[in-house]
Coordinates of C-alpha atoms in Angstrom, one line a residue:
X1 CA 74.3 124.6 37.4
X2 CA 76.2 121.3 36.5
X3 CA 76.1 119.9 33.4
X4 CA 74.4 116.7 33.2
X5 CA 76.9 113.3 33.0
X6 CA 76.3 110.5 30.9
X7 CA 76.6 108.1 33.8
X8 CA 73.7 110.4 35.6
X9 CA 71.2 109.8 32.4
X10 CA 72.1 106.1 31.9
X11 CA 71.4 105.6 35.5
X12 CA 67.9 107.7 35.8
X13 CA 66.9 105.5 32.2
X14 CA 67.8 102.2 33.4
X15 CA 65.8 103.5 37.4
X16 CA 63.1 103.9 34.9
X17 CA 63.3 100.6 33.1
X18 CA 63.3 98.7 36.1
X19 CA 60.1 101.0 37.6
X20 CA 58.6 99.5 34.1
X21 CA 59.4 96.0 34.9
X22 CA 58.2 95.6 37.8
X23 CA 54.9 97.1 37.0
X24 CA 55.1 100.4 39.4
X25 CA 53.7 102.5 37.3
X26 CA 52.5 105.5 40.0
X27 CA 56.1 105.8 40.9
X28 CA 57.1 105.9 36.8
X29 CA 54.5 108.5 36.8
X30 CA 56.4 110.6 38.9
X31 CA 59.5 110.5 37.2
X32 CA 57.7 112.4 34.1
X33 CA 57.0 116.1 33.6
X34 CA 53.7 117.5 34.0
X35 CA 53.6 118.9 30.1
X36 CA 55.0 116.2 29.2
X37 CA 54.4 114.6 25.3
X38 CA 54.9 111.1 24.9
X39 CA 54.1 109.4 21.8
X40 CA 55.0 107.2 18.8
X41 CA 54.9 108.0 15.3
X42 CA 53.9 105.1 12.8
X43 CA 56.2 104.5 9.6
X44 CA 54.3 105.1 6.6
X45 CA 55.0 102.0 5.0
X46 CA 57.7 98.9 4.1
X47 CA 58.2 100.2 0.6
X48 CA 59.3 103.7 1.9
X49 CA 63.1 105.2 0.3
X50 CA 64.2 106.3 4.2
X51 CA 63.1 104.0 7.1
X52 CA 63.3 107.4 9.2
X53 CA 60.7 108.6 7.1
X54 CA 58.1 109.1 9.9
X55 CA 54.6 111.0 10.2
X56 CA 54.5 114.7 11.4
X57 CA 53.7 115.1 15.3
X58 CA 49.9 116.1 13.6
X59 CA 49.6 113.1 11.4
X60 CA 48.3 109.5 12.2
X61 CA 50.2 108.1 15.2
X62 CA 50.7 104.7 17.5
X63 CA 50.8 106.3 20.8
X64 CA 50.4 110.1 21.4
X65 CA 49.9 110.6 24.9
X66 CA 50.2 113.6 27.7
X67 CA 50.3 113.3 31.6
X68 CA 46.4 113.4 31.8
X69 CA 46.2 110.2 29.6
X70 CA 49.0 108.3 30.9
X71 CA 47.4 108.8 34.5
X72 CA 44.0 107.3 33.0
X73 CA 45.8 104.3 31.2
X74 CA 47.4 103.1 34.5
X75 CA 44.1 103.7 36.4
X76 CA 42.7 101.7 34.1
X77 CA 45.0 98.9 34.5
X78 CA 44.9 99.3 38.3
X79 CA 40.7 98.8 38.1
X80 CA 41.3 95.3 36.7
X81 CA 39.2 96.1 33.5
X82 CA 42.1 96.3 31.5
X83 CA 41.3 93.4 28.8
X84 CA 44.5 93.9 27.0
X85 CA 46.2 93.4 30.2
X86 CA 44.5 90.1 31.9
X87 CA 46.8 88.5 32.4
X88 CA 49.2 91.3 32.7
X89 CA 52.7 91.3 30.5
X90 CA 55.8 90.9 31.9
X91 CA 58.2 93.4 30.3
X92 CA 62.3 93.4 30.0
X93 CA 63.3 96.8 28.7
X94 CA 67.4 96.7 27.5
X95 CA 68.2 100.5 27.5
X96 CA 71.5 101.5 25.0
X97 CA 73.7 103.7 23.3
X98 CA 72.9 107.0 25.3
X99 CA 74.2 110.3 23.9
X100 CA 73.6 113.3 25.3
X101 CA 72.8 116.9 23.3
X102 CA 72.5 120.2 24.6
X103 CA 69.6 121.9 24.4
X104 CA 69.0 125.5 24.6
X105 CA 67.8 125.5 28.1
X106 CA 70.5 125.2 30.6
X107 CA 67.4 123.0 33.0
X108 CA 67.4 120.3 29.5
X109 CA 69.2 117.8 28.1
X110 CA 68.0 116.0 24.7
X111 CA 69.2 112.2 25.6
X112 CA 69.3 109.5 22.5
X113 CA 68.9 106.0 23.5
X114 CA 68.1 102.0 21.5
X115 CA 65.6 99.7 23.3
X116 CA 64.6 96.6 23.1
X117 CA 61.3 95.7 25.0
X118 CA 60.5 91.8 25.5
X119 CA 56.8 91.4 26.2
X120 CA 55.6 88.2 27.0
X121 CA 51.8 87.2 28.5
X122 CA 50.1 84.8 29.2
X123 CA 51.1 81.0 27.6
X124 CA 52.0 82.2 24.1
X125 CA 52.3 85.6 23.7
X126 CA 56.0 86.8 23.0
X127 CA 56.3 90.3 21.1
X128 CA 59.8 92.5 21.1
X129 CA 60.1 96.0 20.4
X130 CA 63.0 97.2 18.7
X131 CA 63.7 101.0 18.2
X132 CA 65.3 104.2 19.7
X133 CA 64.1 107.1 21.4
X134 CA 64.2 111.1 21.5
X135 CA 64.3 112.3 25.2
X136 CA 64.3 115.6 26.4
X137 CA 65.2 115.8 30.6
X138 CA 64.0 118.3 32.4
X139 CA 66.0 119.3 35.7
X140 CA 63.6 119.6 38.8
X141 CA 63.6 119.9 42.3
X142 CA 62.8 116.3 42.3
X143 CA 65.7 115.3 40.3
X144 CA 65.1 114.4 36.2
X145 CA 61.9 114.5 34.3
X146 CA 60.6 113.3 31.0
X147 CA 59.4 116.7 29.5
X148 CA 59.7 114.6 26.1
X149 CA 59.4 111.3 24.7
X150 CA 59.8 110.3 21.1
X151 CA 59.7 106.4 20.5
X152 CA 60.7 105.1 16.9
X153 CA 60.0 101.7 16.5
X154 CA 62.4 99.7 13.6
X155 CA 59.6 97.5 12.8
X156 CA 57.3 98.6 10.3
X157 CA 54.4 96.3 11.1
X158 CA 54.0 95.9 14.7
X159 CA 52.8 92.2 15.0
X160 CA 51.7 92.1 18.6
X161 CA 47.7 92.1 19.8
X162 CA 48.1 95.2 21.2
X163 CA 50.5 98.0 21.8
X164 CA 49.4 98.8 25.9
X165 CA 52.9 98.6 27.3
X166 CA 55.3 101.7 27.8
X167 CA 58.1 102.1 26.6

């Protein structure tokens, strides 16, 4: 089995920024893992010593989602009873500094990567996400999957309305 190139992962991330974008969230669905864990931990607070200082995968979190709830949240938006959503957001995701780590399973790849997500709805809603993300890649028969998603947001307080966008 090949080992994984950078240019590879950089091109699956930004197929899967662009799937984001344009709001085709079935086929971003299928570019994830059926076990897999996608979530965000909050920062404890502004006055914290180490701004990496995050909760435990047990403690209070922003997003901690699976396949099962992920598949319900974009059903949801598909039924048109997603409040937070009407009128839906339009989305930018800028995908960066991608490094690549070996994992212990020759099928895996741990990927490091920087975002910045522009969220605008509506006449006067504007919100950006700044942050990086743990990845682990899973090889498949269907190419690459998100087994694993760890987003870290750099903002402390996140400002916006609502936090119903992927990321």
């Amino acid at each position: 089995m090949t080992e994984p190139n950078l240019q590879e992962i950089e091109q699956f991330l930004y197929r899967e920024a662009r799937l984001l974008d344009n709001r085709q969230f079935h086929q971003w669905l299928e570019l994830l893992a059926e076990d897999v864990r996608y979530w965000m931990p909050s920062s404890l607070d502004e006055a914290q010593q180490d701004p990496r200082d995050l909760t435990e995968p047990d403690e209070l979190v922003v997003i901690d989602e699976d396949m099962d709830s992920l598949r319900r949240r974009i059903e949801r938006l598909d039924s048109g009873f997603a409040w937070a959503e009407d009128p839906p957001s339009r989305t930018r995701h800028f995908i960066s500094n991608v490094e690549l780590e070996s994992t212990e399973s020759p099928d895996e790849v741990k990927v490091y990567s920087n975002f910045i997500m522009y969220r605008t709805r509506g006449e006067r809603e504007e919100d950006f996400y700044v942050g990086s993300r743990e990845d682990i890649l899973r090889r498949s028969e269907k190419g690459w999957l998100i087994a694993y998603r760890r987003i870290i947001l750099d903002q402390t307080v996140i400002s916006a309305k609502n936090v119903s966008n992927f990321f």
